[in-house]
């Protein structure tokens, strides 16, 4: 067993998951792979059963992205992994870029390394709603935590054991673990570093943030989640 576990939450990714896993096995031969099938209603589970060289868990009910991710964290704690890589099952994350994030963590003794699409100019295309949300959350984090996080909605992250142990034990692990969780961890003095990575656009399937209503609901829930973080963690907040 390796010290690093790569966790892939997957919901209805039958057209993407095999290609994603094959790329990881080719470019990241030093990691173990865990796919958390979030009660998919397509052929995702059948594909996982036929794929060698990976582990998978299949949830009996749909818990959503964060529930599947936290399930992976609990598995990583139980199996005594030291580092976790969060990786999407839709093909947007690039396996070779994950190696860079692991190296940055080791070089800087960081607790969390975020793969950023926006630390430098790139060809990645964000929807207008995601651009607005990213800008707002970036400003909120900068104001509260005095730290510039350029891509607070990136799920491409590398986490040290003390971080994913904390996440695994959270009774209130957030539905959308984005800016709200970054603020909570920064206020708790965890070291977070960003590093520029390349990402692809989704080729098949539908994003959970697609359409018009979903991004609006996301923004409302995120603002509420950030408010809860500030209320719970007000004793950690520096004078602003």
mmCIF file of C-alpha atoms in Angstrom:
data_model
loop_
_atom_site.group_PDB
_atom_site.id
_atom_site.type_symbol
_atom_site.label_atom_id
_atom_site.label_comp_id
_atom_site.label_asym_id
_atom_site.label_seq_id
_atom_site.Cartn_x
_atom_site.Cartn_y
_atom_site.Cartn_z
ATOM 1 C CA UNK A 1 0.000 0.000 0.000
ATOM 2 C CA UNK A 2 1.186 3.508 -0.845
ATOM 3 C CA UNK A 3 1.078 6.508 1.509
ATOM 4 C CA UNK A 4 -1.058 8.535 -0.902
ATOM 5 C CA UNK A 5 -4.719 7.876 -1.692
ATOM 6 C CA UNK A 6 -6.425 9.505 -4.651
ATOM 7 C CA UNK A 7 -10.175 9.837 -4.056
ATOM 8 C CA UNK A 8 -12.641 10.128 -6.939
ATOM 9 C CA UNK A 9 -16.296 10.838 -6.096
ATOM 10 C CA UNK A 10 -18.331 9.591 -9.057
ATOM 11 C CA UNK A 11 -21.985 10.013 -9.940
ATOM 12 C CA UNK A 12 -23.177 8.859 -13.375
ATOM 13 C CA UNK A 13 -19.694 9.026 -14.929
ATOM 14 C CA UNK A 14 -19.941 5.942 -17.167
ATOM 15 C CA UNK A 15 -18.539 7.862 -20.146
ATOM 16 C CA UNK A 16 -15.610 9.354 -18.208
ATOM 17 C CA UNK A 17 -14.508 7.153 -15.320
ATOM 18 C CA UNK A 18 -12.535 4.480 -17.188
ATOM 19 C CA UNK A 19 -10.477 7.047 -19.088
ATOM 20 C CA UNK A 20 -9.864 8.994 -15.862
ATOM 21 C CA UNK A 21 -8.665 5.901 -13.997
ATOM 22 C CA UNK A 22 -6.436 4.760 -16.860
ATOM 23 C CA UNK A 23 -4.725 8.148 -17.010
ATOM 24 C CA UNK A 24 -4.129 8.137 -13.254
ATOM 25 C CA UNK A 25 -2.651 4.623 -13.340
ATOM 26 C CA UNK A 26 -0.313 5.683 -16.128
ATOM 27 C CA UNK A 27 0.866 9.030 -14.714
ATOM 28 C CA UNK A 28 0.553 8.487 -10.949
ATOM 29 C CA UNK A 29 1.828 4.979 -10.288
ATOM 30 C CA UNK A 30 2.781 5.963 -6.721
ATOM 31 C CA UNK A 31 -0.833 6.435 -5.514
ATOM 32 C CA UNK A 32 -3.679 4.120 -4.578
ATOM 33 C CA UNK A 33 -7.020 4.879 -6.215
ATOM 34 C CA UNK A 34 -10.401 4.879 -4.475
ATOM 35 C CA UNK A 35 -13.555 5.593 -6.465
ATOM 36 C CA UNK A 36 -16.632 6.383 -4.368
ATOM 37 C CA UNK A 37 -19.658 5.547 -6.484
ATOM 38 C CA UNK A 38 -22.413 7.849 -5.235
ATOM 39 C CA UNK A 39 -25.338 5.510 -6.032
ATOM 40 C CA UNK A 40 -25.027 6.110 -9.775
ATOM 41 C CA UNK A 41 -28.022 5.083 -11.879
ATOM 42 C CA UNK A 42 -25.986 4.472 -15.036
ATOM 43 C CA UNK A 43 -23.257 1.865 -15.660
ATOM 44 C CA UNK A 44 -20.567 3.499 -13.499
ATOM 45 C CA UNK A 45 -20.602 0.671 -10.947
ATOM 46 C CA UNK A 46 -20.383 -2.044 -13.612
ATOM 47 C CA UNK A 47 -17.342 -0.339 -15.108
ATOM 48 C CA UNK A 48 -15.663 -0.125 -11.690
ATOM 49 C CA UNK A 49 -16.267 -3.835 -11.072
ATOM 50 C CA UNK A 50 -14.443 -4.641 -14.299
ATOM 51 C CA UNK A 51 -11.507 -2.271 -13.707
ATOM 52 C CA UNK A 52 -8.348 -3.753 -12.201
ATOM 53 C CA UNK A 53 -5.917 -1.898 -9.961
ATOM 54 C CA UNK A 54 -8.407 0.266 -8.067
ATOM 55 C CA UNK A 55 -10.564 0.107 -4.961
ATOM 56 C CA UNK A 56 -14.134 1.308 -4.934
ATOM 57 C CA UNK A 57 -16.983 1.888 -2.515
ATOM 58 C CA UNK A 58 -20.585 1.972 -3.707
ATOM 59 C CA UNK A 59 -22.964 4.036 -1.583
ATOM 60 C CA UNK A 60 -26.498 2.626 -1.105
ATOM 61 C CA UNK A 61 -28.029 6.115 -1.347
ATOM 62 C CA UNK A 62 -26.964 9.285 -3.132
ATOM 63 C CA UNK A 63 -25.099 11.488 -0.629
ATOM 64 C CA UNK A 64 -23.980 14.133 -3.089
ATOM 65 C CA UNK A 65 -20.420 15.204 -3.895
ATOM 66 C CA UNK A 66 -19.462 16.155 -0.337
ATOM 67 C CA UNK A 67 -20.921 12.984 1.183
ATOM 68 C CA UNK A 68 -19.019 10.821 -1.272
ATOM 69 C CA UNK A 69 -15.844 12.797 -0.609
ATOM 70 C CA UNK A 70 -16.172 12.495 3.168
ATOM 71 C CA UNK A 71 -16.706 8.752 2.762
ATOM 72 C CA UNK A 72 -13.336 8.689 1.007
ATOM 73 C CA UNK A 73 -11.738 10.637 3.852
ATOM 74 C CA UNK A 74 -13.053 8.135 6.402
ATOM 75 C CA UNK A 75 -11.594 5.306 4.318
ATOM 76 C CA UNK A 76 -8.234 7.109 4.136
ATOM 77 C CA UNK A 77 -8.150 7.556 7.913
ATOM 78 C CA UNK A 78 -9.069 3.917 8.509
ATOM 79 C CA UNK A 79 -6.382 2.671 6.101
ATOM 80 C CA UNK A 80 -3.741 5.009 7.580
ATOM 81 C CA UNK A 81 -2.931 7.036 4.444
ATOM 82 C CA UNK A 82 -0.785 10.132 4.991
ATOM 83 C CA UNK A 83 -1.850 12.227 1.998
ATOM 84 C CA UNK A 84 -5.098 12.447 0.034
ATOM 85 C CA UNK A 85 -5.583 13.799 -3.480
ATOM 86 C CA UNK A 86 -9.096 15.007 -4.339
ATOM 87 C CA UNK A 87 -9.793 14.239 -7.981
ATOM 88 C CA UNK A 88 -12.914 14.627 -10.108
ATOM 89 C CA UNK A 89 -14.349 11.757 -12.107
ATOM 90 C CA UNK A 90 -15.490 13.884 -15.035
ATOM 91 C CA UNK A 91 -12.130 14.170 -16.792
ATOM 92 C CA UNK A 92 -11.459 17.819 -15.950
ATOM 93 C CA UNK A 93 -8.518 17.137 -13.649
ATOM 94 C CA UNK A 94 -5.226 16.062 -15.231
ATOM 95 C CA UNK A 95 -3.305 13.305 -13.463
ATOM 96 C CA UNK A 96 0.183 14.628 -14.221
ATOM 97 C CA UNK A 97 -0.775 17.958 -12.616
ATOM 98 C CA UNK A 98 -1.513 16.166 -9.336
ATOM 99 C CA UNK A 99 2.165 15.180 -9.064
ATOM 100 C CA UNK A 100 3.068 18.881 -9.087
ATOM 101 C CA UNK A 101 0.658 19.563 -6.230
ATOM 102 C CA UNK A 102 2.158 16.746 -4.133
ATOM 103 C CA UNK A 103 5.666 18.111 -4.768
ATOM 104 C CA UNK A 104 4.562 21.627 -3.740
ATOM 105 C CA UNK A 105 3.110 20.235 -0.510
ATOM 106 C CA UNK A 106 6.372 18.502 0.369
ATOM 107 C CA UNK A 107 8.544 21.481 -0.576
ATOM 108 C CA UNK A 108 6.501 23.980 1.461
ATOM 109 C CA UNK A 109 5.250 21.767 4.297
ATOM 110 C CA UNK A 110 1.716 22.884 3.441
ATOM 111 C CA UNK A 111 -1.431 21.378 4.929
ATOM 112 C CA UNK A 112 -3.539 21.980 1.820
ATOM 113 C CA UNK A 113 -2.442 22.607 -1.757
ATOM 114 C CA UNK A 114 -5.118 23.866 -4.144
ATOM 115 C CA UNK A 115 -4.788 23.426 -7.892
ATOM 116 C CA UNK A 116 -5.724 26.861 -9.206
ATOM 117 C CA UNK A 117 -7.035 27.614 -12.686
ATOM 118 C CA UNK A 118 -6.621 31.351 -12.223
ATOM 119 C CA UNK A 119 -3.312 32.053 -10.498
ATOM 120 C CA UNK A 120 -2.015 32.760 -14.008
ATOM 121 C CA UNK A 121 -3.802 33.230 -17.305
ATOM 122 C CA UNK A 122 -4.934 29.951 -18.837
ATOM 123 C CA UNK A 123 -7.217 28.621 -21.551
ATOM 124 C CA UNK A 124 -9.748 27.274 -19.039
ATOM 125 C CA UNK A 125 -13.252 28.556 -19.787
ATOM 126 C CA UNK A 126 -15.467 29.392 -16.805
ATOM 127 C CA UNK A 127 -19.188 30.137 -17.138
ATOM 128 C CA UNK A 128 -20.246 33.697 -16.342
ATOM 129 C CA UNK A 129 -21.976 32.570 -13.137
ATOM 130 C CA UNK A 130 -18.889 30.699 -11.942
ATOM 131 C CA UNK A 131 -16.714 33.721 -12.749
ATOM 132 C CA UNK A 132 -18.938 35.965 -10.659
ATOM 133 C CA UNK A 133 -18.973 33.485 -7.778
ATOM 134 C CA UNK A 134 -15.200 33.002 -7.874
ATOM 135 C CA UNK A 135 -14.635 36.770 -7.771
ATOM 136 C CA UNK A 136 -17.021 37.279 -4.848
ATOM 137 C CA UNK A 137 -15.600 34.426 -2.774
ATOM 138 C CA UNK A 138 -12.042 35.498 -3.512
ATOM 139 C CA UNK A 139 -12.796 38.976 -2.165
ATOM 140 C CA UNK A 140 -14.531 37.584 0.936
ATOM 141 C CA UNK A 141 -11.571 35.337 1.761
ATOM 142 C CA UNK A 142 -9.121 38.191 1.200
ATOM 143 C CA UNK A 143 -11.138 40.495 3.493
ATOM 144 C CA UNK A 144 -11.627 37.992 6.307
ATOM 145 C CA UNK A 145 -8.393 35.990 6.203
ATOM 146 C CA UNK A 146 -5.959 38.455 4.570
ATOM 147 C CA UNK A 147 -5.071 35.690 2.111
ATOM 148 C CA UNK A 148 -5.524 35.726 -1.658
ATOM 149 C CA UNK A 149 -7.043 32.460 -2.871
ATOM 150 C CA UNK A 150 -7.555 32.819 -6.618
ATOM 151 C CA UNK A 151 -9.627 29.652 -7.152
ATOM 152 C CA UNK A 152 -11.770 29.031 -4.057
ATOM 153 C CA UNK A 153 -14.102 26.636 -5.921
ATOM 154 C CA UNK A 154 -11.378 24.260 -7.102
ATOM 155 C CA UNK A 155 -11.920 20.670 -5.988
ATOM 156 C CA UNK A 156 -8.457 19.666 -7.205
ATOM 157 C CA UNK A 157 -6.624 19.577 -3.873
ATOM 158 C CA UNK A 158 -3.958 17.684 -1.951
ATOM 159 C CA UNK A 159 -4.502 17.271 1.796
ATOM 160 C CA UNK A 160 -2.262 16.223 4.666
ATOM 161 C CA UNK A 161 -3.485 13.593 7.098
ATOM 162 C CA UNK A 162 -4.330 16.079 9.855
ATOM 163 C CA UNK A 163 -6.595 17.891 7.400
ATOM 164 C CA UNK A 164 -8.559 14.942 6.048
ATOM 165 C CA UNK A 165 -8.823 13.491 9.559
ATOM 166 C CA UNK A 166 -10.557 16.721 10.582
ATOM 167 C CA UNK A 167 -12.830 16.533 7.525
ATOM 168 C CA UNK A 168 -13.631 12.868 8.171
ATOM 169 C CA UNK A 169 -14.793 13.611 11.722
ATOM 170 C CA UNK A 170 -16.923 16.661 10.859
ATOM 171 C CA UNK A 171 -20.595 16.108 11.656
ATOM 172 C CA UNK A 172 -21.399 19.166 9.569
ATOM 173 C CA UNK A 173 -19.101 18.596 6.583
ATOM 174 C CA UNK A 174 -20.453 21.183 4.126
ATOM 175 C CA UNK A 175 -22.590 20.331 1.114
ATOM 176 C CA UNK A 176 -20.242 22.492 -0.974
ATOM 177 C CA UNK A 177 -16.725 22.337 0.553
ATOM 178 C CA UNK A 178 -15.393 25.441 -1.170
ATOM 179 C CA UNK A 179 -14.778 28.991 0.112
ATOM 180 C CA UNK A 180 -16.520 28.272 3.417
ATOM 181 C CA UNK A 181 -14.127 25.435 4.231
ATOM 182 C CA UNK A 182 -11.102 27.445 3.076
ATOM 183 C CA UNK A 183 -12.078 30.260 5.455
ATOM 184 C CA UNK A 184 -12.561 27.829 8.334
ATOM 185 C CA UNK A 185 -9.166 26.216 7.766
ATOM 186 C CA UNK A 186 -7.337 29.535 7.361
ATOM 187 C CA UNK A 187 -8.893 30.875 10.559
ATOM 188 C CA UNK A 188 -7.738 27.683 12.284
ATOM 189 C CA UNK A 189 -4.154 28.379 11.132
ATOM 190 C CA UNK A 190 -3.799 25.619 8.557
ATOM 191 C CA UNK A 191 -1.267 26.421 5.845
ATOM 192 C CA UNK A 192 -2.906 26.659 2.415
ATOM 193 C CA UNK A 193 -0.955 27.141 -0.817
ATOM 194 C CA UNK A 194 -2.200 27.509 -4.385
ATOM 195 C CA UNK A 195 -0.372 26.320 -7.481
ATOM 196 C CA UNK A 196 -1.316 26.905 -11.100
ATOM 197 C CA UNK A 197 -2.589 23.815 -12.910
ATOM 198 C CA UNK A 198 -4.131 23.065 -16.262
ATOM 199 C CA UNK A 199 -7.639 21.638 -16.371
ATOM 200 C CA UNK A 200 -9.861 20.404 -19.165
ATOM 201 C CA UNK A 201 -13.507 21.117 -19.875
ATOM 202 C CA UNK A 202 -15.946 18.288 -19.184
ATOM 203 C CA UNK A 203 -16.393 16.192 -22.317
ATOM 204 C CA UNK A 204 -19.406 14.064 -21.329
ATOM 205 C CA UNK A 205 -22.172 14.406 -18.762
ATOM 206 C CA UNK A 206 -23.645 17.337 -16.866
ATOM 207 C CA UNK A 207 -22.000 19.407 -14.128
ATOM 208 C CA UNK A 208 -23.803 19.850 -10.809
ATOM 209 C CA UNK A 209 -23.410 23.621 -11.404
ATOM 210 C CA UNK A 210 -24.959 23.619 -14.877
ATOM 211 C CA UNK A 211 -27.904 25.768 -15.898
ATOM 212 C CA UNK A 212 -29.094 29.005 -14.274
ATOM 213 C CA UNK A 213 -30.893 27.914 -11.101
ATOM 214 C CA UNK A 214 -28.128 25.623 -9.828
ATOM 215 C CA UNK A 215 -25.460 28.376 -9.689
ATOM 216 C CA UNK A 216 -27.936 30.713 -7.950
ATOM 217 C CA UNK A 217 -28.792 28.075 -5.349
ATOM 218 C CA UNK A 218 -25.076 27.404 -4.921
ATOM 219 C CA UNK A 219 -24.344 31.095 -4.282
ATOM 220 C CA UNK A 220 -27.121 31.374 -1.690
ATOM 221 C CA UNK A 221 -26.051 28.213 0.135
ATOM 222 C CA UNK A 222 -22.398 29.240 0.042
ATOM 223 C CA UNK A 223 -23.060 32.683 1.526
ATOM 224 C CA UNK A 224 -25.086 31.054 4.296
ATOM 225 C CA UNK A 225 -22.314 28.493 4.907
ATOM 226 C CA UNK A 226 -19.698 31.244 5.140
ATOM 227 C CA UNK A 227 -21.868 33.094 7.661
ATOM 228 C CA UNK A 228 -22.104 29.940 9.783
ATOM 229 C CA UNK A 229 -18.322 29.522 9.680
ATOM 230 C CA UNK A 230 -17.854 33.078 10.914
ATOM 231 C CA UNK A 231 -20.394 32.654 13.698
ATOM 232 C CA UNK A 232 -18.834 29.382 14.869
ATOM 233 C CA UNK A 233 -15.276 30.596 14.525
ATOM 234 C CA UNK A 234 -15.579 34.222 15.613
ATOM 235 C CA UNK A 235 -13.037 33.734 18.392
ATOM 236 C CA UNK A 236 -10.412 32.970 15.730
ATOM 237 C CA UNK A 237 -11.093 36.019 13.595
ATOM 238 C CA UNK A 238 -8.531 38.752 13.704
ATOM 239 C CA UNK A 239 -9.697 42.325 13.976
ATOM 240 C CA UNK A 240 -10.721 43.487 10.530
#
